CSV table of N, CA and C in Angstrom, one decimal:
chain,number,residue,atom,x,y,z
A,1,UNK,N,0.8,-1.2,0.0
A,1,UNK,CA,0.0,0.0,0.0
A,1,UNK,C,0.9,1.2,0.0
A,2,UNK,N,0.6,2.2,-0.9
A,2,UNK,CA,1.3,3.4,-1.0
A,2,UNK,C,0.4,4.5,-1.2
A,3,UNK,N,0.5,5.6,-0.4
A,3,UNK,CA,-0.3,6.7,-0.5
A,3,UNK,C,-1.8,6.4,-0.4
A,4,UNK,N,-2.1,5.5,0.5
A,4,UNK,CA,-3.5,5.1,0.7
A,4,UNK,C,-4.1,4.4,-0.6
A,5,UNK,N,-3.3,3.8,-1.4
A,5,UNK,CA,-3.8,3.2,-2.6
A,5,UNK,C,-3.8,1.7,-2.4
A,6,UNK,N,-4.8,1.0,-3.0
A,6,UNK,CA,-4.9,-0.4,-2.9
A,6,UNK,C,-4.7,-1.0,-4.3
A,7,UNK,N,-3.8,-1.9,-4.5
A,7,UNK,CA,-3.6,-2.5,-5.8
A,7,UNK,C,-4.1,-4.0,-5.8
A,8,UNK,N,-5.0,-4.3,-6.7
A,8,UNK,CA,-5.5,-5.7,-6.8
A,8,UNK,C,-4.9,-6.3,-8.1
A,9,UNK,N,-4.3,-7.5,-8.0
A,9,UNK,CA,-3.8,-8.2,-9.1
A,9,UNK,C,-4.5,-9.5,-9.3
A,10,UNK,N,-4.8,-9.8,-10.5
A,10,UNK,CA,-5.5,-11.0,-10.9
A,10,UNK,C,-4.4,-12.1,-11.0
A,11,UNK,N,-4.6,-13.2,-10.3
A,11,UNK,CA,-3.7,-14.4,-10.5
A,11,UNK,C,-4.1,-15.1,-11.7
A,12,UNK,N,-3.1,-15.6,-12.5
A,12,UNK,CA,-3.4,-16.4,-13.7
A,12,UNK,C,-4.1,-17.7,-13.4
A,13,UNK,N,-5.1,-17.9,-14.2
A,13,UNK,CA,-5.9,-19.2,-14.1
A,13,UNK,C,-5.2,-20.3,-14.9
A,14,UNK,N,-5.7,-21.5,-14.8
A,14,UNK,CA,-5.2,-22.6,-15.6
A,14,UNK,C,-5.4,-22.3,-17.0
A,15,UNK,N,-6.5,-21.7,-17.4
A,15,UNK,CA,-6.9,-21.3,-18.8
A,15,UNK,C,-5.8,-20.3,-19.3
A,16,UNK,N,-5.5,-19.3,-18.5
A,16,UNK,CA,-4.5,-18.3,-18.8
A,16,UNK,C,-3.1,-19.0,-19.2
A,17,UNK,N,-2.7,-19.9,-18.4
A,17,UNK,CA,-1.5,-20.6,-18.6
A,17,UNK,C,-1.6,-21.5,-19.9
A,18,UNK,N,-2.7,-22.2,-20.1
A,18,UNK,CA,-2.9,-23.0,-21.3
A,18,UNK,C,-2.8,-22.2,-22.5
A,19,UNK,N,-3.4,-21.0,-22.5
A,19,UNK,CA,-3.4,-20.1,-23.7
A,19,UNK,C,-1.9,-19.6,-23.9
A,20,UNK,N,-1.2,-19.3,-22.9
A,20,UNK,CA,0.2,-18.9,-23.1
A,20,UNK,C,1.1,-20.0,-23.6
A,21,UNK,N,0.9,-21.2,-23.1
A,21,UNK,CA,1.7,-22.4,-23.5
A,21,UNK,C,1.4,-22.8,-24.9
A,22,UNK,N,0.2,-22.7,-25.4
A,22,UNK,CA,-0.2,-23.2,-26.7
A,22,UNK,C,0.5,-22.4,-27.8
A,23,UNK,N,1.0,-21.2,-27.5
A,23,UNK,CA,1.6,-20.3,-28.4
A,23,UNK,C,3.2,-20.7,-28.5
A,24,UNK,N,3.6,-21.5,-27.7
A,24,UNK,CA,5.0,-21.9,-27.6
A,24,UNK,C,5.2,-23.1,-28.6
A,25,UNK,N,6.2,-22.9,-29.6
A,25,UNK,CA,6.4,-24.0,-30.5
A,25,UNK,C,7.0,-25.2,-29.8
A,26,UNK,N,6.6,-26.4,-30.4
A,26,UNK,CA,7.1,-27.6,-29.9
A,26,UNK,C,7.9,-28.3,-31.0
A,27,UNK,N,9.1,-28.7,-30.7
A,27,UNK,CA,9.9,-29.4,-31.7
A,27,UNK,C,10.6,-30.6,-31.0
A,28,UNK,N,10.8,-31.6,-31.8
A,28,UNK,CA,11.7,-32.7,-31.3
A,28,UNK,C,13.1,-32.4,-31.8
A,29,UNK,N,14.0,-32.2,-31.0
A,29,UNK,CA,15.4,-31.8,-31.4
A,29,UNK,C,16.3,-33.0,-31.1
A,30,UNK,N,16.9,-33.5,-32.2
A,30,UNK,CA,17.8,-34.6,-32.0
A,30,UNK,C,19.2,-34.0,-32.0
A,31,UNK,N,19.9,-34.3,-30.9
A,31,UNK,CA,21.2,-33.8,-30.6
A,31,UNK,C,22.2,-35.0,-30.6
A,32,UNK,N,23.2,-35.0,-31.4
A,32,UNK,CA,24.1,-36.2,-31.5
A,32,UNK,C,25.1,-36.1,-30.3
A,33,UNK,N,26.0,-37.1,-30.2
A,33,UNK,CA,26.9,-37.3,-29.1
A,33,UNK,C,27.9,-36.1,-29.0
A,34,UNK,N,28.0,-35.4,-30.2
A,34,UNK,CA,28.9,-34.2,-30.2
A,34,UNK,C,28.2,-32.9,-29.9
A,35,UNK,N,26.9,-33.0,-29.6
A,35,UNK,CA,26.2,-31.8,-29.3
A,35,UNK,C,25.7,-31.1,-30.6
A,36,UNK,N,25.7,-31.7,-31.7
A,36,UNK,CA,25.2,-31.1,-32.9
A,36,UNK,C,23.8,-31.4,-33.2
A,37,UNK,N,23.1,-30.6,-33.9
A,37,UNK,CA,21.7,-30.8,-34.3
A,37,UNK,C,21.5,-30.3,-35.8
A,38,UNK,N,20.4,-30.6,-36.4
A,38,UNK,CA,20.2,-30.2,-37.8
A,38,UNK,C,19.2,-29.0,-37.7
A,39,UNK,N,19.7,-27.8,-38.0
A,39,UNK,CA,18.9,-26.6,-37.9
A,39,UNK,C,17.7,-26.6,-38.9
A,40,UNK,N,17.8,-27.4,-39.9
A,40,UNK,CA,16.6,-27.5,-40.9
A,40,UNK,C,15.5,-28.3,-40.3
A,41,UNK,N,15.8,-29.3,-39.4
A,41,UNK,CA,14.8,-30.1,-38.8
A,41,UNK,C,14.2,-29.4,-37.5
A,42,UNK,N,15.0,-28.5,-37.0
A,42,UNK,CA,14.6,-27.8,-35.7
A,42,UNK,C,14.8,-26.3,-35.9
A,43,UNK,N,14.0,-25.6,-36.8
A,43,UNK,CA,14.3,-24.2,-37.0
A,43,UNK,C,14.0,-23.3,-35.8
A,44,UNK,N,13.0,-23.6,-35.0
A,44,UNK,CA,12.6,-22.8,-33.9
A,44,UNK,C,13.7,-23.0,-32.8
A,45,UNK,N,14.2,-24.1,-32.6
A,45,UNK,CA,15.3,-24.4,-31.6
A,45,UNK,C,16.5,-23.7,-32.1
A,46,UNK,N,16.8,-23.7,-33.4
A,46,UNK,CA,18.0,-23.1,-33.9
A,46,UNK,C,17.9,-21.5,-33.7
A,47,UNK,N,16.7,-21.0,-34.0
A,47,UNK,CA,16.5,-19.6,-33.8
A,47,UNK,C,16.8,-19.2,-32.3
A,48,UNK,N,16.3,-20.0,-31.4
A,48,UNK,CA,16.5,-19.8,-30.0
A,48,UNK,C,17.9,-19.8,-29.6
A,49,UNK,N,18.7,-20.8,-30.2
A,49,UNK,CA,20.1,-21.0,-29.9
A,49,UNK,C,20.9,-19.8,-30.4
A,50,UNK,N,20.5,-19.2,-31.6
A,50,UNK,CA,21.2,-18.1,-32.2
A,50,UNK,C,20.8,-16.8,-31.6
A,51,UNK,N,19.5,-16.6,-31.4
A,51,UNK,CA,19.0,-15.3,-31.0
A,51,UNK,C,18.5,-15.1,-29.6
A,52,UNK,N,18.4,-16.3,-28.9
A,52,UNK,CA,18.0,-16.3,-27.5
A,52,UNK,C,16.6,-16.2,-27.3
C-alpha cells in the first residue's frame, strides 16, 4: 500500500497458462553425441540458440 492506494492483481488461471503455452512452438530436437543438431529439422530451436 502506498499513498492510501490499494492494488488488486489477478492471479493467472489454468486457462491463462494454457493459452500462453499453446503459443510456444514444440519441436523434437535430435542432438548427437557431439552436441550437434540439424537446424533445418529444428528451426525454432536453432533460432532460440542463435537469437536467444
